[in-house]
Tab-separated table of C-alpha atoms in Angstrom:
chain	number	residue	atom	x	y	z
P	1	MET	CA	0.002	0.062	-0.012
P	2	LYS	CA	1.237	3.516	-0.844
P	3	VAL	CA	1.124	6.068	1.800
P	4	ILE	CA	2.076	9.764	1.863
P	5	ILE	CA	2.861	11.207	5.295
P	6	CYS	CA	3.083	15.102	5.479
P	7	GLY	CA	5.284	16.110	8.396
P	8	ALA	CA	8.428	14.378	9.760
P	9	GLY	CA	8.000	15.429	13.401
P	10	GLN	CA	7.485	13.122	16.225
P	11	VAL	CA	4.016	11.989	15.021
P	12	GLY	CA	4.813	11.587	11.371
P	13	ALA	CA	8.106	9.700	12.181
P	14	SER	CA	6.280	7.294	14.606
P	15	ILE	CA	3.521	6.580	11.983
P	16	SER	CA	6.051	5.893	9.340
P	17	ARG	CA	7.874	3.419	11.474
P	18	HIS	CA	4.599	1.591	12.325
P	19	LEU	CA	3.670	1.368	8.629
P	20	ALA	CA	7.058	0.687	7.228
P	21	LEU	CA	7.262	-2.391	9.279
P	22	GLU	CA	4.267	-3.818	7.388
P	23	ASP	CA	6.138	-3.525	3.820
P	24	ASN	CA	4.109	-0.419	2.879
P	25	ASP	CA	5.467	2.136	0.439
P	26	ILE	CA	5.949	5.197	2.664
P	27	THR	CA	7.009	8.765	1.523
P	28	VAL	CA	7.386	11.539	4.197
P	29	ILE	CA	7.388	15.076	3.145
P	30	ASP	CA	8.898	17.951	5.336
P	31	THR	CA	10.197	21.386	4.726
P	32	SER	CA	13.276	20.583	6.840
P	33	THR	CA	16.082	19.052	4.897
P	34	GLU	CA	17.545	17.617	8.139
P	35	LEU	CA	14.232	15.856	9.161
P	36	ALA	CA	13.691	14.482	5.538
P	37	GLN	CA	17.274	13.132	5.397
P	38	ARG	CA	16.843	11.548	8.942
P	39	MET	CA	13.808	9.697	7.576
P	40	ASP	CA	15.794	8.362	4.647
P	41	GLU	CA	18.686	7.389	6.908
P	42	SER	CA	16.857	5.763	9.975
P	43	HIS	CA	13.555	4.367	8.489
P	44	ASP	CA	12.729	2.128	5.646
P	45	VAL	CA	10.879	5.135	3.939
P	46	ARG	CA	11.547	7.717	1.462
P	47	GLY	CA	12.112	11.350	2.730
P	48	MET	CA	11.263	14.350	0.574
P	49	VAL	CA	11.949	18.088	1.093
P	50	GLY	CA	9.075	20.241	0.050
P	51	TYR	CA	5.683	21.866	1.032
P	52	ALA	CA	3.237	19.284	1.525
P	53	SER	CA	0.186	21.323	0.244
P	54	HIS	CA	1.953	21.952	-3.261
P	55	PRO	CA	0.509	19.829	-5.939
P	56	ASP	CA	3.823	19.388	-7.750
P	57	VAL	CA	5.542	18.050	-4.375
P	58	LEU	CA	2.656	15.687	-3.816
P	59	ALA	CA	2.891	14.545	-7.371
P	60	GLN	CA	6.705	13.892	-6.947
P	61	ALA	CA	5.819	11.878	-3.708
P	62	GLY	CA	3.609	9.539	-5.759
P	63	ALA	CA	0.130	11.036	-5.041
P	64	ARG	CA	-1.224	9.873	-8.491
P	65	ASP	CA	-1.410	6.153	-7.320
P	66	ALA	CA	-1.322	6.706	-3.450
P	67	ASP	CA	-3.849	5.006	-1.277
P	68	MET	CA	-3.671	7.289	1.711
P	69	LEU	CA	-2.515	10.658	2.812
P	70	ILE	CA	-1.719	11.478	6.579
P	71	ALA	CA	-1.271	15.291	7.165
P	72	VAL	CA	0.476	15.985	10.465
P	73	THR	CA	2.637	19.067	9.871
P	74	HIS	CA	2.785	21.737	12.454
P	75	SER	CA	0.389	23.837	10.441
P	76	ASP	CA	-3.232	23.224	10.403
P	77	GLU	CA	-3.743	25.128	7.191
P	78	VAL	CA	-1.087	23.168	5.426
P	79	ASN	CA	-2.759	19.950	6.599
P	80	MET	CA	-6.099	21.019	5.446
P	81	VAL	CA	-4.968	22.243	2.056
P	82	ALA	CA	-2.869	19.062	1.479
P	83	CYS	CA	-6.026	16.851	2.043
P	84	GLU	CA	-8.146	19.003	-0.349
P	85	VAL	CA	-5.368	18.808	-3.121
P	86	ALA	CA	-5.103	15.067	-2.366
P	87	HIS	CA	-8.874	14.685	-3.028
P	88	SER	CA	-9.484	17.156	-5.809
P	89	VAL	CA	-6.318	16.741	-7.897
P	90	PHE	CA	-5.221	13.173	-7.031
P	91	ASN	CA	-8.262	11.416	-5.676
P	92	ILE	CA	-6.455	9.717	-2.916
P	93	PRO	CA	-9.105	7.671	-1.141
P	94	LEU	CA	-8.310	8.112	2.520
P	95	ARG	CA	-7.189	11.722	3.829
P	96	ILE	CA	-6.291	12.087	7.567
P	97	ALA	CA	-5.527	15.634	9.037
P	98	ARG	CA	-4.375	16.631	12.297
P	99	ILE	CA	-6.053	19.870	13.322
P	100	ARG	CA	-5.087	21.628	16.609
P	101	LYS	CA	-6.652	25.067	16.528
P	102	GLN	CA	-9.914	24.855	18.337
P	103	ALA	CA	-11.468	27.596	16.223
P	104	TYR	CA	-11.618	25.036	13.352
P	105	LEU	CA	-13.189	22.383	15.542
P	106	GLN	CA	-16.302	24.164	16.769
P	107	PRO	CA	-19.431	22.229	15.797
P	108	GLU	CA	-21.036	24.872	13.776
P	109	TRP	CA	-18.113	24.621	11.259
P	110	SER	CA	-17.923	20.810	11.078
P	111	SER	CA	-19.294	20.848	7.540
P	112	MET	CA	-16.210	22.452	6.196
P	113	PHE	CA	-14.417	19.121	6.373
P	114	SER	CA	-16.972	17.407	4.298
P	115	ALA	CA	-16.270	15.982	0.728
P	116	GLN	CA	-18.040	18.977	-0.805
P	117	HIS	CA	-15.555	21.252	0.939
P	118	LEU	CA	-12.076	20.397	2.293
P	119	ALA	CA	-12.680	16.686	1.817
P	120	ILE	CA	-10.881	15.447	4.834
P	121	SER	CA	-11.846	11.897	5.723
P	122	VAL	CA	-10.717	12.084	9.328
P	123	VAL	CA	-9.992	14.936	11.606
P	124	ILE	CA	-7.673	14.280	14.493
P	125	SER	CA	-7.621	16.706	17.376
P	126	PRO	CA	-4.602	15.859	19.618
P	127	GLU	CA	-5.546	18.075	22.399
P	128	VAL	CA	-8.944	16.595	22.736
P	129	GLU	CA	-7.638	13.175	22.576
P	130	ILE	CA	-5.083	13.928	25.190
P	131	ALA	CA	-7.631	15.424	27.499
P	132	HIS	CA	-9.851	12.269	27.165
P	133	SER	CA	-6.728	10.168	27.744
P	134	ILE	CA	-6.082	11.871	31.098
P	135	ALA	CA	-9.591	11.934	32.302
P	136	ARG	CA	-9.615	8.051	31.881
P	137	ARG	CA	-6.478	7.896	34.114
P	138	LEU	CA	-8.224	10.087	36.765
P	139	ARG	CA	-10.974	7.370	37.111
P	140	SER	CA	-8.478	4.827	38.161
P	141	PRO	CA	-5.691	6.518	40.220
P	142	GLY	CA	-3.391	3.398	40.469
P	143	ALA	CA	-3.044	2.986	36.625
P	144	PHE	CA	-0.762	4.858	34.220
P	145	GLU	CA	-2.793	3.797	31.200
P	146	MET	CA	-6.576	3.262	30.840
P	147	VAL	CA	-8.067	2.316	27.503
P	148	PRO	CA	-11.739	1.086	26.990
P	149	LEU	CA	-12.351	-1.727	24.614
P	150	ALA	CA	-15.345	-3.784	23.362
P	151	ASP	CA	-17.780	-1.050	24.214
P	152	GLY	CA	-16.439	-0.511	27.669
P	153	LYS	CA	-16.630	-4.187	28.714
P	154	VAL	CA	-12.914	-4.598	28.788
P	155	HIS	CA	-10.059	-2.302	29.581
P	156	LEU	CA	-6.388	-2.267	28.617
P	157	ILE	CA	-4.606	-0.849	31.651
P	158	GLY	CA	-1.009	-0.056	32.427
P	159	VAL	CA	0.057	-0.418	36.097
P	160	HIS	CA	3.373	-0.297	37.846
P	161	CYS	CA	4.544	-3.313	40.177
P	162	THR	CA	5.117	-2.102	43.727
P	163	ASN	CA	6.684	-3.892	46.581
P	164	SER	CA	3.391	-4.719	48.317
P	165	SER	CA	2.081	-6.535	45.252
P	166	PRO	CA	1.252	-10.301	45.948
P	167	LEU	CA	1.934	-10.951	42.224
P	168	LEU	CA	5.633	-10.530	42.576
P	169	ASN	CA	7.906	-13.607	41.778
P	170	THR	CA	4.983	-15.660	40.798
P	171	PRO	CA	4.755	-17.428	37.511
P	172	LEU	CA	2.034	-15.797	35.364
P	173	ARG	CA	0.398	-19.043	34.639
P	174	ARG	CA	-0.542	-19.379	38.274
P	175	LEU	CA	-2.419	-16.100	38.516
P	176	THR	CA	-5.769	-17.539	37.426
P	177	GLU	CA	-5.389	-20.309	40.155
P	178	MET	CA	-4.597	-17.666	42.728
P	179	PHE	CA	-7.391	-15.242	41.702
P	180	PRO	CA	-9.947	-17.392	39.792
P	181	ASP	CA	-12.692	-14.749	39.945
P	182	VAL	CA	-10.569	-12.011	38.332
P	183	ARG	CA	-10.630	-11.930	34.549
P	184	ALA	CA	-7.205	-10.402	33.459
P	185	ALA	CA	-4.393	-11.253	31.182
P	186	VAL	CA	-0.862	-9.784	31.001
P	187	LEU	CA	-0.043	-8.698	27.422
P	188	ALA	CA	3.303	-7.000	27.644
P	189	VAL	CA	5.929	-6.188	30.448
P	190	PHE	CA	8.467	-3.420	30.386
P	191	ARG	CA	11.544	-4.018	32.616
P	192	ASP	CA	14.431	-1.553	32.861
P	193	GLY	CA	13.215	0.177	29.630
P	194	THR	CA	12.964	-3.072	27.514
P	195	GLY	CA	9.602	-4.555	26.573
P	196	PHE	CA	8.738	-8.278	26.179
P	197	VAL	CA	5.707	-10.406	25.643
P	198	PRO	CA	5.619	-12.717	28.686
P	199	LYS	CA	5.095	-16.439	28.693
P	200	GLY	CA	3.466	-18.565	31.448
P	201	ASN	CA	6.627	-19.216	33.274
P	202	ASP	CA	7.702	-15.559	33.517
P	203	MET	CA	7.421	-13.805	36.721
P	204	LEU	CA	6.824	-10.046	37.588
P	205	ARG	CA	9.498	-8.147	39.298
P	206	LEU	CA	9.523	-5.027	41.495
P	207	GLY	CA	9.480	-1.895	39.139
P	208	ASP	CA	8.040	-3.722	36.117
P	209	ASP	CA	5.502	-1.706	34.044
P	210	VAL	CA	2.744	-4.098	33.059
P	211	HIS	CA	0.168	-3.754	30.253
P	212	LEU	CA	-2.794	-6.035	30.695
P	213	VAL	CA	-6.328	-6.509	29.643
P	214	CYS	CA	-9.179	-7.105	32.205
P	215	ARG	CA	-12.868	-7.086	32.614
P	216	THR	CA	-14.050	-3.637	33.450
P	217	ALA	CA	-15.717	-4.840	36.605
P	218	ASP	CA	-12.325	-6.102	37.855
P	219	ILE	CA	-10.196	-2.893	37.360
P	220	VAL	CA	-10.169	-1.792	40.933
P	221	ARG	CA	-9.197	-5.258	42.228
P	222	VAL	CA	-6.591	-5.728	39.424
P	223	VAL	CA	-4.904	-2.389	40.244
P	224	ALA	CA	-4.990	-3.328	43.974
P	225	LEU	CA	-3.211	-6.627	43.135
P	226	PHE	CA	-0.297	-4.632	41.956
P	227	GLY	CA	-0.040	-2.816	45.323
P	228	HIS	CA	-1.951	0.372	44.617
P	229	SER	CA	-4.407	1.835	46.973
P	230	GLU	CA	-4.356	5.507	45.809
P	231	ALA	CA	-7.541	7.619	46.626
P	232	PRO	CA	-9.783	8.816	43.772
P	233	ALA	CA	-9.226	12.256	42.949
P	234	ARG	CA	-11.737	14.688	44.807
P	235	ARG	CA	-9.553	17.763	44.704
P	236	LEU	CA	-7.783	18.270	41.165
P	237	VAL	CA	-5.265	20.981	40.387
P	238	ILE	CA	-4.605	21.495	36.497
P	239	ALA	CA	-1.477	23.551	35.790
P	240	GLY	CA	-1.959	24.979	32.252
P	241	GLY	CA	-5.142	26.448	30.768
P	242	GLY	CA	-4.295	25.672	27.147
P	243	ASN	CA	-6.392	23.537	24.936
P	244	VAL	CA	-5.486	20.321	26.792
P	245	GLY	CA	-6.198	21.736	30.249
P	246	PHE	CA	-9.368	23.595	29.222
P	247	ASN	CA	-10.752	20.489	27.485
P	248	LEU	CA	-9.808	18.256	30.554
P	249	ALA	CA	-11.673	20.626	32.904
P	250	LYS	CA	-14.837	20.455	30.678
P	251	ILE	CA	-14.784	16.753	30.595
P	252	VAL	CA	-14.317	16.555	34.442
P	253	GLU	CA	-17.216	19.107	34.951
P	254	ARG	CA	-19.529	17.242	32.685
P	255	HIS	CA	-18.685	13.603	33.483
P	256	MET	CA	-16.840	13.312	36.754
P	257	HIS	CA	-19.043	14.665	39.437
P	258	GLY	CA	-17.891	15.419	42.855
P	259	ILE	CA	-14.442	16.610	41.905
P	260	SER	CA	-13.353	20.329	42.678
P	261	ILE	CA	-10.952	21.874	40.120
P	262	LYS	CA	-8.348	24.555	40.563
P	263	MET	CA	-6.570	25.570	37.408
P	264	ILE	CA	-3.325	27.739	37.071
P	265	GLU	CA	-2.841	29.794	33.821
P	266	GLY	CA	-0.015	32.089	33.301
P	267	ASN	CA	-1.636	34.352	30.632
P	268	ALA	CA	-4.217	36.834	32.201
P	269	GLU	CA	-6.486	37.188	29.129
P	270	ARG	CA	-6.455	33.493	28.728
P	271	ALA	CA	-7.321	32.892	32.534
P	272	GLU	CA	-10.251	35.389	32.141
P	273	LEU	CA	-11.613	33.596	29.157
P	274	ILE	CA	-11.374	30.264	30.838
P	275	SER	CA	-12.951	31.484	34.000
P	276	ARG	CA	-15.919	32.729	31.945
P	277	SER	CA	-16.247	29.438	30.068
P	278	LEU	CA	-16.216	26.933	32.968
P	279	ARG	CA	-18.539	26.535	35.702
P	280	SER	CA	-18.408	28.949	38.759
P	281	SER	CA	-17.324	26.278	41.077
P	282	THR	CA	-14.087	25.867	39.068
P	283	VAL	CA	-11.459	28.226	40.422
P	284	VAL	CA	-9.110	29.714	37.939
P	285	LEU	CA	-5.962	31.329	39.247
P	286	ASN	CA	-3.672	33.606	37.090
P	287	GLY	CA	-0.015	32.952	37.917
P	288	ASP	CA	3.105	30.799	37.361
P	289	ALA	CA	2.716	27.224	38.159
P	290	LEU	CA	6.194	27.261	39.408
P	291	ASP	CA	5.421	29.835	42.036
P	292	HIS	CA	5.234	28.579	45.585
P	293	GLU	CA	2.510	31.087	46.502
P	294	ILE	CA	0.294	30.212	43.473
P	295	LEU	CA	0.743	26.468	44.370
P	296	ASP	CA	-0.216	27.353	48.007
P	297	GLU	CA	-3.219	29.290	46.840
P	298	ALA	CA	-4.303	26.416	44.665
P	299	GLN	CA	-3.976	24.161	47.865
P	300	VAL	CA	-1.819	21.718	45.822
P	301	GLY	CA	-0.716	20.005	49.064
P	302	ARG	CA	-4.273	18.874	49.733
P	303	ALA	CA	-5.067	17.691	46.215
P	304	GLU	CA	-5.164	14.085	45.335
P	305	THR	CA	-3.980	14.818	41.835
P	306	ILE	CA	-2.024	17.485	39.994
P	307	VAL	CA	-2.124	17.457	36.145
P	308	ALA	CA	0.719	19.458	34.557
P	309	VAL	CA	-0.122	20.326	30.933
P	310	THR	CA	1.532	23.586	30.154
P	311	ASN	CA	3.114	24.048	26.881
P	312	ASP	CA	6.608	23.627	28.395
P	313	ASP	CA	8.024	20.231	29.401
P	314	GLU	CA	10.275	21.625	32.008
P	315	THR	CA	7.616	23.471	33.577
P	316	ASN	CA	5.325	20.377	33.719
P	317	VAL	CA	8.063	18.262	35.278
P	318	PHE	CA	9.024	20.740	37.970
P	319	THR	CA	5.489	21.587	38.780
P	320	SER	CA	4.849	17.978	39.294
P	321	LEU	CA	7.804	17.685	41.527
P	322	LEU	CA	6.966	20.663	43.629
P	323	ALA	CA	3.309	19.471	43.925
P	324	LYS	CA	4.522	15.985	45.084
P	325	ARG	CA	6.840	17.539	47.630
P	326	ALA	CA	4.096	19.679	49.001
P	327	GLY	CA	2.045	16.596	49.698
P	328	CYS	CA	0.097	15.956	46.470
P	329	GLY	CA	-0.820	12.303	46.143
P	330	ARG	CA	-0.342	11.876	42.406
P	331	ALA	CA	1.224	13.633	39.403
P	332	ILE	CA	0.143	13.366	35.812
P	333	THR	CA	2.778	15.101	33.589
P	334	LEU	CA	2.546	15.991	29.906
P	335	LEU	CA	5.985	15.382	28.260
P	336	ASN	CA	6.617	16.030	24.591
P	337	LYS	CA	10.373	15.207	24.576
P	338	THR	CA	10.660	11.428	24.645
P	339	SER	CA	14.451	11.717	25.531
P	340	TYR	CA	13.271	13.037	28.953
P	341	ALA	CA	11.260	9.871	29.755
P	342	PRO	CA	14.180	7.786	31.148
P	343	ILE	CA	15.161	10.596	33.522
P	344	VAL	CA	11.569	11.562	34.480
P	345	ALA	CA	10.853	7.933	35.338
P	346	GLY	CA	13.260	8.092	38.344
P	347	LEU	CA	11.865	11.318	39.702
P	348	GLY	CA	8.602	9.958	40.984
P	349	MET	CA	6.273	10.985	38.109
P	350	ASP	CA	3.194	8.712	38.499
P	351	VAL	CA	1.856	9.081	34.986
P	352	VAL	CA	3.765	10.588	31.964
P	353	VAL	CA	1.579	11.406	28.971
P	354	ASN	CA	3.229	11.614	25.592
P	355	PRO	CA	1.050	13.643	23.099
P	356	ALA	CA	2.632	11.982	20.037
P	357	ALA	CA	1.772	8.539	21.325
P	358	VAL	CA	-1.872	9.510	22.068
P	359	THR	CA	-2.089	10.895	18.441
P	360	VAL	CA	-0.557	8.002	16.818
P	361	SER	CA	-2.883	5.576	18.431
P	362	SER	CA	-5.826	7.836	17.335
P	363	ILE	CA	-4.501	7.816	13.723
P	364	LEU	CA	-3.866	4.148	13.653
P	365	ARG	CA	-7.658	3.545	14.766
P	366	HIS	CA	-8.576	4.992	11.440
P	367	VAL	CA	-5.830	3.491	9.303
P	368	ARG	CA	-6.617	-0.012	10.443
P	369	ARG	CA	-10.104	-0.400	8.874
P	370	GLY	CA	-12.246	-3.401	8.078
P	371	ARG	CA	-13.428	-5.101	11.232
P	372	VAL	CA	-11.017	-3.273	13.544
P	373	ALA	CA	-12.699	-1.373	16.202
P	374	ALA	CA	-9.855	-0.052	18.219
P	375	VAL	CA	-5.979	0.100	18.097
P	376	GLN	CA	-3.625	1.259	20.861
P	377	THR	CA	0.101	1.434	20.660
P	378	ILE	CA	2.318	-0.017	23.399
P	379	GLY	CA	5.646	1.590	24.272
P	380	ASP	CA	7.829	3.260	21.683
P	381	ASN	CA	6.918	1.309	18.592
P	382	PHE	CA	6.967	-1.937	20.666
P	383	GLY	CA	3.528	-3.085	19.554
P	384	GLU	CA	-0.157	-2.732	19.137
P	385	VAL	CA	-3.248	-4.022	20.878
P	386	VAL	CA	-6.056	-4.495	18.357
P	387	GLU	CA	-9.743	-5.007	18.930
P	388	ALA	CA	-11.352	-6.765	16.048
P	389	GLU	CA	-14.289	-9.015	15.037
P	390	ALA	CA	-13.329	-12.701	14.172
P	391	LEU	CA	-15.005	-13.668	10.862
P	392	GLU	CA	-16.328	-17.015	9.789
P	393	THR	CA	-13.504	-17.198	7.198
P	394	SER	CA	-10.873	-16.799	9.849
P	395	ARG	CA	-8.350	-19.508	10.392
P	396	ALA	CA	-8.501	-18.613	14.123
P	397	VAL	CA	-12.047	-20.055	14.373
P	398	SER	CA	-11.048	-23.355	13.096
P	399	GLY	CA	-9.812	-24.969	16.379
P	400	PRO	CA	-8.420	-24.171	19.879
P	401	ILE	CA	-6.075	-21.110	20.153
P	402	GLY	CA	-3.184	-23.405	20.987
P	403	SER	CA	-3.490	-25.105	17.555
P	404	ILE	CA	-3.724	-22.018	15.264
P	405	GLY	CA	0.005	-21.199	15.258
P	406	LEU	CA	0.369	-17.923	17.086
P	407	PRO	CA	3.927	-16.773	16.691
P	408	ALA	CA	5.864	-15.686	19.813
P	409	GLY	CA	5.102	-12.101	20.277
P	410	MET	CA	1.373	-12.379	19.726
P	411	ILE	CA	-1.270	-12.913	22.505
P	412	VAL	CA	-4.983	-13.219	22.397
P	413	GLY	CA	-5.737	-11.520	25.605
P	414	ALA	CA	-9.559	-11.421	25.724
P	415	LEU	CA	-12.806	-12.311	23.981
P	416	VAL	CA	-16.179	-10.736	24.237
P	417	ARG	CA	-18.976	-13.085	23.229
P	418	GLY	CA	-22.569	-12.170	23.855
P	419	GLY	CA	-21.688	-9.517	26.339
P	420	GLU	CA	-19.478	-11.928	28.299
P	421	VAL	CA	-15.849	-11.397	28.942
P	422	ILE	CA	-13.636	-14.440	28.399
P	423	ILE	CA	-9.923	-14.634	29.194
P	424	PRO	CA	-8.787	-17.529	26.886
P	425	THR	CA	-6.652	-20.565	27.431
P	426	SER	CA	-4.823	-22.574	24.775
P	427	GLN	CA	-7.923	-24.688	24.678
P	428	THR	CA	-10.437	-21.819	24.077
P	429	VAL	CA	-12.056	-21.781	20.431
P	430	ILE	CA	-12.738	-18.417	19.139
P	431	GLU	CA	-16.057	-18.301	17.421
P	432	PRO	CA	-17.273	-16.185	14.532
P	433	HIS	CA	-18.295	-12.603	15.599
P	434	ASP	CA	-16.350	-12.724	18.849
P	435	ARG	CA	-14.687	-9.468	19.707
P	436	VAL	CA	-10.986	-10.412	19.962
P	437	ILE	CA	-8.413	-8.402	21.800
P	438	VAL	CA	-4.997	-9.174	20.430
P	439	MET	CA	-1.491	-7.995	21.388
P	440	ALA	CA	1.138	-8.201	18.684
P	441	THR	CA	4.816	-6.817	18.589
P	442	ALA	CA	5.266	-4.238	15.797
P	443	ASP	CA	6.732	-6.705	13.380
P	444	LEU	CA	3.796	-9.066	13.678
P	445	VAL	CA	0.849	-6.634	13.345
P	446	ARG	CA	0.209	-7.664	9.651
P	447	LYS	CA	0.122	-11.315	10.636
P	448	VAL	CA	-3.016	-10.471	12.743
P	449	GLU	CA	-4.933	-10.184	9.522
P	450	LYS	CA	-3.712	-13.441	8.178
P	451	LEU	CA	-4.463	-15.341	11.484
P	452	PHE	CA	-7.856	-13.746	12.310
P	453	ALA	CA	-9.013	-12.499	8.924
P	454	VAL	CA	-10.138	-9.238	10.848
P	455	GLY	CA	-9.732	-7.004	7.724
P	456	LEU	CA	-6.700	-5.012	8.659
P	457	GLU	CA	-6.767	-4.136	4.989
P	458	PHE	CA	-7.161	-0.305	4.420
P	459	PHE	CA	-10.088	-0.678	1.831
């Protein structure tokens, strides 16, 4: 399949890595010679220098026979025009655009993206996606990742192994024996920065970051089994009143009752606008999130959670550290620079949210079409968790899971059948129309299609 990616930043580079592993023909366009050369040198893709919205540049990139265009440059306007040119001049079937400015995303202007106008197939708003991602984490304070699957019947969660977990140093195959009423399966483990797909004899160790799938009704108990007993947020401080912070506050106001919000915003005009737009019970403070007096006024020491989502990584990290030192129970920190992640991990950050990873997962949900309902990336290009419907033509429904030849690096984590959540064993038989939750390392994602006939085809 032929794909053109406009923009070689973090998101564009990450998407190109995912798709290049599946033997697709990828061309990445960027105005930066350095970034384009980096794509040529470090990925199995073609890098091109140019303006992604120019027809001649798109033509050179192979737009005449391209199957998809993904526009993720730093300019909303370039992304929109690139999609329009891709449609009107080259008739590229699928066109995805990242749009960040909220002025374009108001409901009254939604028709501008239709086929009759800008012809954008899918609009991705990173700030809104990030706000929802953080809100999900607020609902389960012990988890660093929380993604609903199968209409909310199952959740993919990420949790850190603490020294009070009864699961430490126990073979994973014994967990079902020890806790027979808990429906959960471990999909991936990250230890000392390296990820692996565990087998039955593998044991969890102190400090492991574990990604698992579990029945939604079991989330609280599963998190507790990893040694977490954090209190739900009732007092929330949001540092940063940009699009992420503002959208998060609106989500909490509408859907998470009983939480009091204090927001810190450095720009006086922005703070005034936010204050008028949110409920009167939400307190908006104008000041520097690194100022001790402002943090004291926000009563950060009494808050269960601080969410640091300013536009500056360093401010987010230090605000989180100051809040934790003052007595705040939990810090959720927005971090754009992935190079900071190993350092931040040792500083006591409870949850680190990477905007690029959230955006990539959102885009892949639309790229992976057919019977695929959801896609979530795991780690830095480590793998993907795919939710899909098993078809009658699938090889996976022909016998027990243990007999269908799953390669190492692929796990069937859960099935949803008639509303019931099933954690499968090697003897479980997948039936047609089951919702199947599959974990696959990045190099095996295309094999999911062959094994389960889930229609990972793009058209």
